[in-house]
Every structure is written in C-alpha cells, then in structure tokens.
Tab-separated table of C-alpha atoms in Angstrom:
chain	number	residue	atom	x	y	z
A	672	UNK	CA	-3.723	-124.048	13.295
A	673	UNK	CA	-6.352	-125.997	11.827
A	674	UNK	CA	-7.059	-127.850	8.544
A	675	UNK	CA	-5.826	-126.316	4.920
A	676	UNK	CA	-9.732	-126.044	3.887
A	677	UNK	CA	-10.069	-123.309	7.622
A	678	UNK	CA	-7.037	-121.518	6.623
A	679	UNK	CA	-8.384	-120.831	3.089
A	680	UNK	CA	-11.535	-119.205	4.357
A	681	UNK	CA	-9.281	-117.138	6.198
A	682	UNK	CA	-7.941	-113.901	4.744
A	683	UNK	CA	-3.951	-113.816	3.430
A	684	UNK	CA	-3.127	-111.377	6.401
A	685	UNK	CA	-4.715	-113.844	8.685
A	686	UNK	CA	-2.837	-116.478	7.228
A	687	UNK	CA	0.514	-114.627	7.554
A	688	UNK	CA	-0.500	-113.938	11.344
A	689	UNK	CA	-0.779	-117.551	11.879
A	690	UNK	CA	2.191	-119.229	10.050
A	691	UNK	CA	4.461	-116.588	11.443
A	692	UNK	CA	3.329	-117.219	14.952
A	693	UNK	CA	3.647	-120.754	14.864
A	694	UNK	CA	6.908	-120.732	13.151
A	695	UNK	CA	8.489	-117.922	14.769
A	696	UNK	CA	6.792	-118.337	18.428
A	697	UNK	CA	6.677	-114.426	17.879
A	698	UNK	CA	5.542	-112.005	20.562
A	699	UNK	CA	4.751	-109.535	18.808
A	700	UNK	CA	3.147	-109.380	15.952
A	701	UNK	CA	1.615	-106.576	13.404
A	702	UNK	CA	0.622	-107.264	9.899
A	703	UNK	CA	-0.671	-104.590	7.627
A	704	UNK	CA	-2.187	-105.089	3.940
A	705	UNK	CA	-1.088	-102.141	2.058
A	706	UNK	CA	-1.595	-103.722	-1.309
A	707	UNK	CA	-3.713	-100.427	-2.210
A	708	UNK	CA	-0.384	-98.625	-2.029
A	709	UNK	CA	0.719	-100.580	-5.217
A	710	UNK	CA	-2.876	-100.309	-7.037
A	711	UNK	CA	-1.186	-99.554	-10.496
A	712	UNK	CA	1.420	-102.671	-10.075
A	713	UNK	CA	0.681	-105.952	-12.220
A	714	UNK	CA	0.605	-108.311	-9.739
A	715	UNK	CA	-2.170	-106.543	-7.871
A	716	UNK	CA	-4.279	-105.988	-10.957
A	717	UNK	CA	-3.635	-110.007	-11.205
A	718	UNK	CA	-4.922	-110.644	-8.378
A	719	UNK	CA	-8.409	-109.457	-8.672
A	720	UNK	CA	-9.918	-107.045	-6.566
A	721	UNK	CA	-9.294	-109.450	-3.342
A	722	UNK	CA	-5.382	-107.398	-3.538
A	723	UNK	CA	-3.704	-109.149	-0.633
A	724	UNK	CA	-0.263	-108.471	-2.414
A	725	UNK	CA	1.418	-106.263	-0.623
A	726	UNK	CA	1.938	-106.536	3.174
A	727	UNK	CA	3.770	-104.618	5.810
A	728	UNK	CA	5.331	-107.334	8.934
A	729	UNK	CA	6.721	-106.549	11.886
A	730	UNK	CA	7.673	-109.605	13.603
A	731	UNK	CA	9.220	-109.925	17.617
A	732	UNK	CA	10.987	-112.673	18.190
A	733	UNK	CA	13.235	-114.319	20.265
A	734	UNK	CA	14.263	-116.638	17.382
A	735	UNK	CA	15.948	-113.901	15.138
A	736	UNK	CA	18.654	-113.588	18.190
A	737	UNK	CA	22.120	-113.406	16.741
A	738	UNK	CA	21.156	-113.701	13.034
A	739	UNK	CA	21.938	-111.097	10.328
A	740	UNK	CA	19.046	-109.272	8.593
A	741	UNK	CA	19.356	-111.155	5.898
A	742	UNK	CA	18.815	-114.814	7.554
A	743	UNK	CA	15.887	-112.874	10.273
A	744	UNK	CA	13.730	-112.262	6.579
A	745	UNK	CA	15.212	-115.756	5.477
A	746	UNK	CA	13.018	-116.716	8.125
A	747	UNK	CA	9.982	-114.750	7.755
A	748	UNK	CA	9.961	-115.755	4.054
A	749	UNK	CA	10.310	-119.600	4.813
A	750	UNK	CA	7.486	-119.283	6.558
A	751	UNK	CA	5.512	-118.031	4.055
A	752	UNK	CA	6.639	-120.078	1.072
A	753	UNK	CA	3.137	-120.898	0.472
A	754	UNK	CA	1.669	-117.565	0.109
A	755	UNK	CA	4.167	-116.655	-2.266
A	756	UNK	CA	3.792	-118.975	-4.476
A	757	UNK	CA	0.430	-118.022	-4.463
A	758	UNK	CA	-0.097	-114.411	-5.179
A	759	UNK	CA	1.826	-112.351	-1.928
A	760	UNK	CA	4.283	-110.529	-4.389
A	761	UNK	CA	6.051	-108.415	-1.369
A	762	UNK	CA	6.790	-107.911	2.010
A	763	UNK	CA	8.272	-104.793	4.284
A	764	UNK	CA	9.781	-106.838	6.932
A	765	UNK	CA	10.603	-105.317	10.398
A	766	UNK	CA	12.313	-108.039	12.014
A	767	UNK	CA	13.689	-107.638	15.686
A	768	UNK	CA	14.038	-109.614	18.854
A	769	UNK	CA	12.822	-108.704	21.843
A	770	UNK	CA	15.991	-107.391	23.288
A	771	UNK	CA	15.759	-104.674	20.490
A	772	UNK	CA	12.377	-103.933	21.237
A	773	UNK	CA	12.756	-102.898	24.791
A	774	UNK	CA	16.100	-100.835	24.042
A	775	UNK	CA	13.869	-98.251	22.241
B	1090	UNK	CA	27.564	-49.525	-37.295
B	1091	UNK	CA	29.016	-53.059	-37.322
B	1092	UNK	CA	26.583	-56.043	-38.925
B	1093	UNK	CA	27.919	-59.429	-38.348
B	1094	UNK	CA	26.361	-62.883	-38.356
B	1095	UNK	CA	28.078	-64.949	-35.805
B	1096	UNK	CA	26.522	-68.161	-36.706
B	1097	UNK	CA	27.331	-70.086	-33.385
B	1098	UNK	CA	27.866	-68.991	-30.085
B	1099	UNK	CA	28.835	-71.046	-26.889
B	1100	UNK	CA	28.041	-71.204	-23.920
B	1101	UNK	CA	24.787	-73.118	-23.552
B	1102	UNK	CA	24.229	-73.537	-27.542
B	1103	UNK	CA	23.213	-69.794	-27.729
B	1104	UNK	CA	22.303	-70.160	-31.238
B	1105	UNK	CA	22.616	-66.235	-32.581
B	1106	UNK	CA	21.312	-66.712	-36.161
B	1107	UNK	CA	21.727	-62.688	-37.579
B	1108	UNK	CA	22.971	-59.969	-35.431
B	1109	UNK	CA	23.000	-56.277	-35.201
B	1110	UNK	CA	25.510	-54.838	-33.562
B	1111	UNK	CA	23.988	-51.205	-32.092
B	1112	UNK	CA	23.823	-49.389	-29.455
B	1113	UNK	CA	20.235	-49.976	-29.017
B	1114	UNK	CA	20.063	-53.678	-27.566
B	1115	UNK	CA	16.107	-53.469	-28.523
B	1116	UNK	CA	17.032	-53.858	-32.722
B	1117	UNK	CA	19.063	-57.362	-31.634
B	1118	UNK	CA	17.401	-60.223	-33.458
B	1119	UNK	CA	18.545	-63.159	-31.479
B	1120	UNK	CA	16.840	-66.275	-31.397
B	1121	UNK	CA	17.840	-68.359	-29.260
B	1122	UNK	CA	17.581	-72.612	-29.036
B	1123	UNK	CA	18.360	-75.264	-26.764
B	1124	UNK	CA	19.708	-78.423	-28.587
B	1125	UNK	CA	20.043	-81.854	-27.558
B	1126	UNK	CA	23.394	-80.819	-25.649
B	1127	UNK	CA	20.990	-78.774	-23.271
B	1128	UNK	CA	18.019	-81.614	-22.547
B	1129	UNK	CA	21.118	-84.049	-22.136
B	1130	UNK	CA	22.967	-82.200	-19.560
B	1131	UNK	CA	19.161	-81.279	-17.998
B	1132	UNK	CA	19.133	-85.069	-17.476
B	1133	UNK	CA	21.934	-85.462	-15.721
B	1134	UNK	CA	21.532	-82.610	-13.672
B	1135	UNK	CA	17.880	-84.145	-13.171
B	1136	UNK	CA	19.556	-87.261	-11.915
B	1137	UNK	CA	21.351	-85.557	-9.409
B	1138	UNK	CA	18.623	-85.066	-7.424
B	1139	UNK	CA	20.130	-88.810	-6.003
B	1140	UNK	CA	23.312	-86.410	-4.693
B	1141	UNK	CA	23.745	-85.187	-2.247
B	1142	UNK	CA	24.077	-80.949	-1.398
B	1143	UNK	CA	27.903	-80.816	-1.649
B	1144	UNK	CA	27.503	-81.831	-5.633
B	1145	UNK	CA	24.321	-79.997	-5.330
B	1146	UNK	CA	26.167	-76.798	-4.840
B	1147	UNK	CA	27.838	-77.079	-8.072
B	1148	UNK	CA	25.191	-76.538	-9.761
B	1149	UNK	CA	25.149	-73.406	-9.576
B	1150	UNK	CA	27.220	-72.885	-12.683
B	1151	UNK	CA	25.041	-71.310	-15.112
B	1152	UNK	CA	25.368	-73.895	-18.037
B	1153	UNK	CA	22.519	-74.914	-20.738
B	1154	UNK	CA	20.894	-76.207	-17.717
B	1155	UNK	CA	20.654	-72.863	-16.152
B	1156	UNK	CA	16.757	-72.330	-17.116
B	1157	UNK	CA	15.167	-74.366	-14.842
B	1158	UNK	CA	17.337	-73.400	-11.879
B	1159	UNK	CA	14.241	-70.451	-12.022
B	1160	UNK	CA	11.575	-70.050	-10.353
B	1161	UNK	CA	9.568	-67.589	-12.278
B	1162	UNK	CA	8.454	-64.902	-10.414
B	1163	UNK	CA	4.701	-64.428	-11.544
B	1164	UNK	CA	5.714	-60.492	-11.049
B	1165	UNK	CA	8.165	-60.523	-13.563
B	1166	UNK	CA	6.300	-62.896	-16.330
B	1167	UNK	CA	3.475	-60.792	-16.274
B	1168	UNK	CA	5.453	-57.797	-17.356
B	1169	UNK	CA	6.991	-59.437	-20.445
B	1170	UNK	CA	8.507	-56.249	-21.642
B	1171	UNK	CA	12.069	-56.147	-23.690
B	1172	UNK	CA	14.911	-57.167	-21.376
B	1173	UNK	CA	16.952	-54.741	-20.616
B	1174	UNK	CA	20.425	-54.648	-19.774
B	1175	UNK	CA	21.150	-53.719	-15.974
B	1176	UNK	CA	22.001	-49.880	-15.577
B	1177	UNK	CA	24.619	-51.072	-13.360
B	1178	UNK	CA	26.265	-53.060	-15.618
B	1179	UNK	CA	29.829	-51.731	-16.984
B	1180	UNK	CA	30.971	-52.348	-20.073
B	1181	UNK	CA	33.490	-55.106	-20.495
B	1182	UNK	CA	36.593	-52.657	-21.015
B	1183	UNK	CA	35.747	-50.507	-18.036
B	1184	UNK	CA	35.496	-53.736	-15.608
B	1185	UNK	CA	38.748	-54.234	-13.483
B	1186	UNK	CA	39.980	-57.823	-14.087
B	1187	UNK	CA	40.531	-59.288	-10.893
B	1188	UNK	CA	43.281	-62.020	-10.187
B	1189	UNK	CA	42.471	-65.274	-9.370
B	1190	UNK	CA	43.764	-67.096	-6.271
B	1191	UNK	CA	45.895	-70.041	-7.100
B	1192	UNK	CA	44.264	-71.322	-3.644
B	1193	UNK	CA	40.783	-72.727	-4.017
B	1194	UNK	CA	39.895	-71.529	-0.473
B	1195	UNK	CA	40.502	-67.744	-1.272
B	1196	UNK	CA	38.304	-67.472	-4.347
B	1197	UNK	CA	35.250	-66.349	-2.442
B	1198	UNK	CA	37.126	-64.222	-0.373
B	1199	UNK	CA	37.803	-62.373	-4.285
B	1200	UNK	CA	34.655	-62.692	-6.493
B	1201	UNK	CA	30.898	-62.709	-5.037
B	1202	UNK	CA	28.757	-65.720	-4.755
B	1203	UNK	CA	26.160	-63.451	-6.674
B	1204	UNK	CA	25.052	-63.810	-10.391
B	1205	UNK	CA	26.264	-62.285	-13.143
B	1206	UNK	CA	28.567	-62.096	-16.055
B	1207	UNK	CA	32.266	-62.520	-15.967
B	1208	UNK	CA	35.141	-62.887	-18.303
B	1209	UNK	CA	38.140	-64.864	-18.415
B	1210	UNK	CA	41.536	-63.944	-19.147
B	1211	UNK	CA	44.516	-66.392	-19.512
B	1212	UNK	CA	48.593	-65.591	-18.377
B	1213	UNK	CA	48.872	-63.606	-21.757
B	1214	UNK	CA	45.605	-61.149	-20.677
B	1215	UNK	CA	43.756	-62.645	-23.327
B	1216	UNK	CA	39.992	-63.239	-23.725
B	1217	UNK	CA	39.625	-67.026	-23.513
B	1218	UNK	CA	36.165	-66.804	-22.617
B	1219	UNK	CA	32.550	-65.013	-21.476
B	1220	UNK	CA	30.436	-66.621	-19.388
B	1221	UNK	CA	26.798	-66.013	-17.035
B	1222	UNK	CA	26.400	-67.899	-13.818
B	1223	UNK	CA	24.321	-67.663	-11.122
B	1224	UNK	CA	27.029	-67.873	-8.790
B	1225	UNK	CA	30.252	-65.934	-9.995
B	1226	UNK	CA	32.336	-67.251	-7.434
B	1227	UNK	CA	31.702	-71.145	-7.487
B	1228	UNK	CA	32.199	-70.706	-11.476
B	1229	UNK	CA	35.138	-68.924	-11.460
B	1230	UNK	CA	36.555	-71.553	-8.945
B	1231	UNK	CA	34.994	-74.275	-11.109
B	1232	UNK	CA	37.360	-73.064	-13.895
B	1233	UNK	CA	40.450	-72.214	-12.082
B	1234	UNK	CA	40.328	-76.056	-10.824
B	1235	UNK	CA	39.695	-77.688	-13.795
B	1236	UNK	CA	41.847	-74.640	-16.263
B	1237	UNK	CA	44.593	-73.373	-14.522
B	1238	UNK	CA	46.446	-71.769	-17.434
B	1239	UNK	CA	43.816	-70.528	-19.246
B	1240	UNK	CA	41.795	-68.490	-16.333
B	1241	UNK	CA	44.717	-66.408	-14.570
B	1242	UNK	CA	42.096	-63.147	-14.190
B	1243	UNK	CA	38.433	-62.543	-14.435
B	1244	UNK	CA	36.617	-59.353	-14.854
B	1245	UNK	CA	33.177	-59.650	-12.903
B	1246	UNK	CA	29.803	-57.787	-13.591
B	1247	UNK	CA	27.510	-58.665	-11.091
B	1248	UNK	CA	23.559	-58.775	-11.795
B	1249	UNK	CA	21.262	-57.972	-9.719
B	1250	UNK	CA	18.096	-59.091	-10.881
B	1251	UNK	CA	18.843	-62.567	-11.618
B	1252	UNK	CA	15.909	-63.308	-14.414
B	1253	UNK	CA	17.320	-65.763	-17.236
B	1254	UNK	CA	16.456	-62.724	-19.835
B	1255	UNK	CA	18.380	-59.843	-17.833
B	1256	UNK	CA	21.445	-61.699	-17.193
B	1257	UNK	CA	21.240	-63.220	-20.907
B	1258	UNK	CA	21.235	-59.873	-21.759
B	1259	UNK	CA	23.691	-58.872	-20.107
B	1260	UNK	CA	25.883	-61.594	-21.497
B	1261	UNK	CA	25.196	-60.751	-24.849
B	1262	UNK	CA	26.125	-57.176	-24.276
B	1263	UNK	CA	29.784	-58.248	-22.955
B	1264	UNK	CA	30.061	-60.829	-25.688
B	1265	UNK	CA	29.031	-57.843	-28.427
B	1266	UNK	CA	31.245	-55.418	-27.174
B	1267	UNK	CA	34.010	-58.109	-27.367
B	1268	UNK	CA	33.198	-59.053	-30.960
B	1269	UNK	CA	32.774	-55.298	-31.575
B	1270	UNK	CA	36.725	-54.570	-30.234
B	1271	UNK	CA	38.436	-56.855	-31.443
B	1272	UNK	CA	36.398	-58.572	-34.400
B	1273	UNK	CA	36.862	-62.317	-32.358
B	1274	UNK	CA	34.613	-64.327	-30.947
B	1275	UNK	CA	36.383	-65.429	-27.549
B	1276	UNK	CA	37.908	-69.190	-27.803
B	1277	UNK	CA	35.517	-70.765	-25.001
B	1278	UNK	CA	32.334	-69.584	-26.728
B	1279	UNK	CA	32.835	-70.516	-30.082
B	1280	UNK	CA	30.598	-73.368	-31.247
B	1281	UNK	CA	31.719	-76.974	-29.955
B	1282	UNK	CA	33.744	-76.021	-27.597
B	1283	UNK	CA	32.940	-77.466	-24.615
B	1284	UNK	CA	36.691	-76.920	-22.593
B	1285	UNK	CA	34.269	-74.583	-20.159
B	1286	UNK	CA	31.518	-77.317	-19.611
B	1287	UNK	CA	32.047	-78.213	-15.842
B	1288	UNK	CA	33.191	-81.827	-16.499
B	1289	UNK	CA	30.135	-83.160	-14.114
B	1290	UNK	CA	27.776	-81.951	-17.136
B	1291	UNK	CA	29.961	-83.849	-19.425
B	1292	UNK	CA	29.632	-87.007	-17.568
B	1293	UNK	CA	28.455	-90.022	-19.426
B	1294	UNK	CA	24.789	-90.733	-18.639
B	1295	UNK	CA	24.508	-93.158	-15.908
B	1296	UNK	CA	25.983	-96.412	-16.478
B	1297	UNK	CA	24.043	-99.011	-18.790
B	1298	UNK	CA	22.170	-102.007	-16.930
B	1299	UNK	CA	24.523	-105.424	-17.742
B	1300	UNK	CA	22.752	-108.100	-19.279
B	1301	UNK	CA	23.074	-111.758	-18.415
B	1302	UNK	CA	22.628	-113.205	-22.153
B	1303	UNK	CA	23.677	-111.924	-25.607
B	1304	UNK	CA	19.685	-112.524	-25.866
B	1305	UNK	CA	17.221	-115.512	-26.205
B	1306	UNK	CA	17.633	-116.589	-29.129
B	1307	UNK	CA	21.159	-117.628	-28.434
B	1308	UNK	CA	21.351	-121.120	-26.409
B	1309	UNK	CA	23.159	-120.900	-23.158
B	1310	UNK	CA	26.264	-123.281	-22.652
B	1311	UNK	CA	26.402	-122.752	-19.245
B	1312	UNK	CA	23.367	-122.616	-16.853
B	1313	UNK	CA	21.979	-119.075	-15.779
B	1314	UNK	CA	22.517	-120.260	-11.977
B	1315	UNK	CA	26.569	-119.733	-12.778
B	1316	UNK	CA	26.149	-116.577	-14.850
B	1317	UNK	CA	24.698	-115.394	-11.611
B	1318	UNK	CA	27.085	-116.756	-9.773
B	1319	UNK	CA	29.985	-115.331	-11.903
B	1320	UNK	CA	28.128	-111.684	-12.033
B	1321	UNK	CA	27.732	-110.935	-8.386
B	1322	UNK	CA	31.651	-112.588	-7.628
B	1323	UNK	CA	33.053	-110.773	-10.304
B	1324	UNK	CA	31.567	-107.193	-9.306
B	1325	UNK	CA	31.407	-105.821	-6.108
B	1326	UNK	CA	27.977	-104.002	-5.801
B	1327	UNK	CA	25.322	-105.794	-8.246
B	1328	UNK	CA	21.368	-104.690	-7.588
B	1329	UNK	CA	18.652	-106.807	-9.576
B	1330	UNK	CA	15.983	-104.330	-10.053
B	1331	UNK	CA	12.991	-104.380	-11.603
B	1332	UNK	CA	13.087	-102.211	-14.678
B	1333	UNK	CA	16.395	-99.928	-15.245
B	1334	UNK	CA	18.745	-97.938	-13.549
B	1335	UNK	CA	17.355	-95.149	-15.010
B	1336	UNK	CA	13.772	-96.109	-15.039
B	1337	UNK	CA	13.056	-98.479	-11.999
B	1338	UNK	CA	9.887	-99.764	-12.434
B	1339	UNK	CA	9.114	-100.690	-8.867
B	1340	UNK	CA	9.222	-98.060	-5.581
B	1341	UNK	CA	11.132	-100.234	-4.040
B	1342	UNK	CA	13.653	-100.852	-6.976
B	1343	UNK	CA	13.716	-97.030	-7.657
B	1344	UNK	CA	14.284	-96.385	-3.813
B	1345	UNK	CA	17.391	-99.234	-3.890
B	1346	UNK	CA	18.806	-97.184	-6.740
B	1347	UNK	CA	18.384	-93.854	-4.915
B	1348	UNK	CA	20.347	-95.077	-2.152
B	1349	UNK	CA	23.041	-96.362	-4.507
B	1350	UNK	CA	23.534	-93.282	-6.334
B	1351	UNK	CA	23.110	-90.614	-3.312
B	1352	UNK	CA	26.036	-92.477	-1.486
B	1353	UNK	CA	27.720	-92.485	-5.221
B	1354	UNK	CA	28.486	-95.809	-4.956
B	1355	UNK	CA	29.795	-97.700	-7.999
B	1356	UNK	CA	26.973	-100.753	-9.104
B	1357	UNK	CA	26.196	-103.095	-11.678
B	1358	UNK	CA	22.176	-103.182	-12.018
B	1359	UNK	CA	20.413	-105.882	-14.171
B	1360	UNK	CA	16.467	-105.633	-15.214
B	1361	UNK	CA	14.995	-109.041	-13.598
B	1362	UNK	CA	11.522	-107.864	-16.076
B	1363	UNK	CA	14.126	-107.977	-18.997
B	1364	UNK	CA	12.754	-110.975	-21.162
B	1365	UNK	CA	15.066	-110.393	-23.588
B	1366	UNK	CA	18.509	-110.690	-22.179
B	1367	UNK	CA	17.707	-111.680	-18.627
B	1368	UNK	CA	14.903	-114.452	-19.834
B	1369	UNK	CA	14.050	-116.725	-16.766
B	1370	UNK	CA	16.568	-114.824	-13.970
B	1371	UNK	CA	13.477	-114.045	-12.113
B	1372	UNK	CA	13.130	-117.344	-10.918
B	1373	UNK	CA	16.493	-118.725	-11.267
B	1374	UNK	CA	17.482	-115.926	-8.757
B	1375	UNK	CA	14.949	-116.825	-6.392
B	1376	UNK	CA	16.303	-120.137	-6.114
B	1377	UNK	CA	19.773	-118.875	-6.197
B	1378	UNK	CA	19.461	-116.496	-3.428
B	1379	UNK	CA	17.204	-118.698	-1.582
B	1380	UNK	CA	15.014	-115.269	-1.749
B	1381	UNK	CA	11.614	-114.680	-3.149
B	1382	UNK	CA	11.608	-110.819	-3.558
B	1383	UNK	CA	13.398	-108.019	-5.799
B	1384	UNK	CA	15.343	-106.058	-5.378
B	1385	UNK	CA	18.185	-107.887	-4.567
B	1386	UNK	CA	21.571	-106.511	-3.062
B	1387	UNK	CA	24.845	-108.426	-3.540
B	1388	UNK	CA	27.875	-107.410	-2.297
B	1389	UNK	CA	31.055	-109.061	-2.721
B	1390	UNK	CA	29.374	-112.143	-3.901
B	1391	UNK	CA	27.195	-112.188	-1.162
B	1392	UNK	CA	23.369	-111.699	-0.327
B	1393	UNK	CA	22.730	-108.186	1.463
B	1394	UNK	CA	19.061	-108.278	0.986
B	1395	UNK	CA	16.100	-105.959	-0.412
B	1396	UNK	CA	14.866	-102.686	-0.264
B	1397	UNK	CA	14.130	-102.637	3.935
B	1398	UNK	CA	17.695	-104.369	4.331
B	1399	UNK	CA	19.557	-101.827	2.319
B	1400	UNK	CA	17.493	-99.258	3.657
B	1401	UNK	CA	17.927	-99.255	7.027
B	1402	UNK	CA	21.715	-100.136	6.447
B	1403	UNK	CA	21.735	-96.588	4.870
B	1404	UNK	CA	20.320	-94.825	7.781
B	1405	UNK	CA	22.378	-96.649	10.008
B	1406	UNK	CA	24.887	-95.299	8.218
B	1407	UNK	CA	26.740	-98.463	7.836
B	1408	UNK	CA	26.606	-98.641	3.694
B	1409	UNK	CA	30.061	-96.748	3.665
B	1410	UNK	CA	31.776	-99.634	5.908
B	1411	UNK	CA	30.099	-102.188	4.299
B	1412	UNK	CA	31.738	-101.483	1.021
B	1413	UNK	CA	35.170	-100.787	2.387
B	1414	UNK	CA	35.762	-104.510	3.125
C-alpha cells in the first residue's frame, strides 16, 4: 500500500487498517484508538501526546477459519510486528470469520 | 457490685481494658480496638469481592470484619446517643438453649437468619462461647460444621436494630452476665483463641507471586527461555501479569486475575515489571510465546492467550472444562 515514507505520514490506526487488510484480506474491519483510556499508563506518557498505544480491532476474516483464538491473534499480531516494536503497547482483538459474523 | 478487669476479650479483638460490672450499662468504660488481626481478615474479606455470592453469603458471620458490613444510616449517626441495650433482649439465663440439628439443612429451619447474639453450649451444657452475627443462623451452622462437639445447643437473642453499637452492646451484656455467674470468661472468647474464626478468615493471604531467579545478581546457569519453559510445564495454570497478584498494575492484568480468583482456580502468577527476580522475562517471553502482549495465560504448558482470550473463554463458560483436562 504504498512506499514506507506514505505510510509514515499516515496515522498508527491507519497503518493497522492497512497491514491488516492486506494481510488478512479482511472484510470487515473496525479499528478504534482508545489509548486515552490508559492516559495514566507509562507507555502512553512515552509516547508523547501523539498516544496511538492502545487500540481496539475487530477483524472479519475468512482466513481465521478453523484456527484457535490463540493462532486468529497470532495472526493479527504478525501483522503488526512493526508497530509494536514501535510504540503500539496493546491490542483488544475481536477476531472472527465471517461464518461467525452472520450467525449473530 | 462486681469490679473486674478482663484484660482480653475475643471475639473480634474486643479489647475491654477496665470494666464495671453494674446494672447500669451507661458507667461501662470499654474501649474498644481493632488490631492487625481485624485489617488482615478485612483484606481478605476485601479480596473476596473476586467470589462469587455462594462464599459471599458467608460473610455474614459477624467477625472483626463485621464493621464495614454497615451502611450507616445517616438517621442513626446523627443521634450519637449512649447505646443502649435492646428492651427485648433477655438475659442470657432466661434464653431457652435451642438444640442444634446434626443436619446442616435443618439449621434454618431452628435459628433465624436475623442478627443478634447467641451462645454456645457443648454436650456437657457448658459455655464454650458468646458470639454477635449478623446472621444467627448461617453462624450457628458455620460452627456446627466446622465444631461439632463443642456447639451441641445455642441460646439465641435476636436484635432488632442491627447498628454495630446496639448489637455490641448487647454482646457485652450476655458476656457480663456470664462473667458475673460464674466468674469465667467463656473458652471461645478468651484472648487468642481463634477455634471460632470461620476458617475462610483464617486463610493465608493470597498466594505469593513465584519468581523466576533467586535475583540479578546471581548468574543464571541455564537460560531464562527454559526456566520458562520448566514454569508453565511444571504448573498447570501460570498468568504473567504485570505487577502482583494482589496489586495488578495493568486493567487488563487485574481483570485476568479477577477471572482467576472468581472461578477459584488454583494459579501461579509472576510480575513480568519485576526487575529484580524476573530481569529480562519481558522480552524473553515474547519470543517464547511467539506473543507480544501481557498478560499471558498458560495452561498445561501451553499458550491460552491474554486478557480478551481468557475473557471471553470465561463467559463462554468454558474455563471450568478447560482446566479439567
């Protein structure tokens, strides 16, 4: 989705959008920053005022078919590796597949 | 009239420093503290806000933890006159000792769920001990599970107005007239004795985190990735949390341990923020568990997951089965 240098100027929940899409080929997907729901937490005072610690993911995809919990966040994290390493400290993952979804 | 300094009373730690026996209660000088006994058995009734209702119920039991079972009506503060003892009250030898049910089941069908005072006899009719409870019943059936021989009978004097100072009072008044007959303090009361405790007060504090190292100044002869490795094979439930058990310094952490303790299940829990003793699990464990995040849930050697993982495992109800394997 475009050179390293586009992606920086884009925000981290941007950045999550994109990654997970491409890696996931999700259809669904909601991202939420609720770093401000951590204010008093170290890493977020680390990170400046930008925040962009904390996220909330929901993530539809046909990919996490047949895999455990465990291996479906395996997979959102892989994704991500990047990010963490670089100041994303946590992540609420809702991880279904489509299936799920339309059961509800 | 009698004077007699009774140094140290039970239950609670009812410290009664000089006393006046009389038969106006106003004279009493009482003062009454709550030692480290109380604020340690307010912890771990504080803790138990992780159980669930059926250990919940318990409490009840009027025990050195009894004070903050109240909600103080703003009526009754604002009145702040001398407690008196309830009219209704009778005195300890006019009360009708009641038997108690070798069955569990028919205790409340005998004694009222209502607080109170009561007294317990043993086989031989004798005074083993004087207690105050907020529910009579659930005590009494507290002590008949946990002391058969020694609570055969109980005389009951229900209190109406359940304020801390009336039933107190009340207590006292039993206790006096006790002291006054027969010149004994009963067994249960007297000062260390804690046979009447319910044994959940007695509990141990919750379990100690385990630490990985003996600390950092000691070299490790085997890598941290196999101290790992050994912990979460060698235990069934292990959580890495940030901060401890019984101070989790991360929502998520503290909601892991919640979950843990409200399904009581048994759990080794090491502090990843430890520098000390756990120096450098944080990322070892990441690399380990092939997981970026904490908390982390192992069972049986294995990778559960984090907070949403465990979470939603719990309200799937599937925790129980989990651990049965």
């Amino acid at each position: 989705m475009g050179s390293r240098a586009a992606n920086a100027m884009l925000s981290r929940a941007q950045r999550i959008k994109s990654k997970l899409q491409s890696a996931l080929e999700a259809s669904l997907l909601e991202i939420d920053d609720v770093s401000h729901q951590h204010a008093g937490h170290a890493a977020v005072r680390a990170s400046g005022s930008a925040g962009e610690t904390h996220f909330n993911v929901k993530v539809v995809s046909a990919k996490f078919d047949g895999k455990t919990l465990v291996n479906r966040h395996r997979m959102v994290y892989d994704a991500l590796t990047d990010e963490l390493q670089s100041g994303l400290h946590a992540l609420s993952i809702v991880a279904k597949t489509p299936q799920e979804i339309a059961k509800k | 009239m009698i004077s007699q300094s009774v140094s140290l009373l039970h239950p609670f730690q009812c410290h009664i420093l000089s006393h006046r026996l009389g038969s106006s209660m106003a004279s009493h000088t009482i003062s009454i503290s709550s030692p480290l006994p109380t604020s340690s058995s307010l912890r771990s009734i504080a803790s138990g806000s992780y159980r669930t209702n059926r250990n919940l119920s318990f409490c009840n039991h009027l025990r050195p933890s009894f004070h903050f079972h109240i909600s103080l009506d703003p009526h009754r503060t604002a009145r702040l006159r001398p407690p008196t003892v309830s009219a209704a009250l009778k005195n300890l030898s006019e009360s009708e000792p009641v038997a108690v049910p070798t069955d569990p089941q028919e205790v409340p069908a005998k004694f009222p769920p209502d607080s109170g005072v009561y007294a317990v006899y043993d086989s031989n009719n004798d005074l083993q001990f004087i207690g105050m409870s907020r529910n009579i019943a659930a005590s009494v059936a507290g002590h008949r599970n946990s002391l058969p021989d020694l609570c055969c009978s109980v005389k009951v004097g229900v209190v109406d107005e359940a304020d801390r100072a009336v039933l107190t009072e009340a207590w006292k008044s039993w206790m006096e007239e006790h002291i006054r007959t027969t010149g004994n303090v009963p067994p249960g009361n007297q000062s260390g004795n804690s046979t009447w405790v319910p044994a959940r007060q007695q509990a141990p504090r919750k379990k100690p985190d385990l630490r990985l190292t003996p600390g950092r100044h000691v070299q490790l002869t085997v890598p941290l990735e196999d101290l790992i490795d050994r912990l979460v094979k060698e235990n069934k439930v292990v959580a890495f949390i940030k901060g401890s058990r019984s101070a989790p310094l991360c929502g998520f952490s503290q909601r892991v341990v919640g979950i843990l303790e409200s399904e009581g299940i048994d759990y080794e829990s090491i502090d990843v923020l430890d520098e000390e003793y756990n120096y450098g699990l944080r990322e070892t464990l990441k690399r380990y568990s092939n997981w970026p995040t904490f908390p982390q849930i192992f069972v049986n050697g294995e990778l559960v997951g984090g907070c949403d993982i465990l979470t939603s495992m719990y309200e799937k109800g599937e925790l129980a089965g989990m651990l049965k394997k």
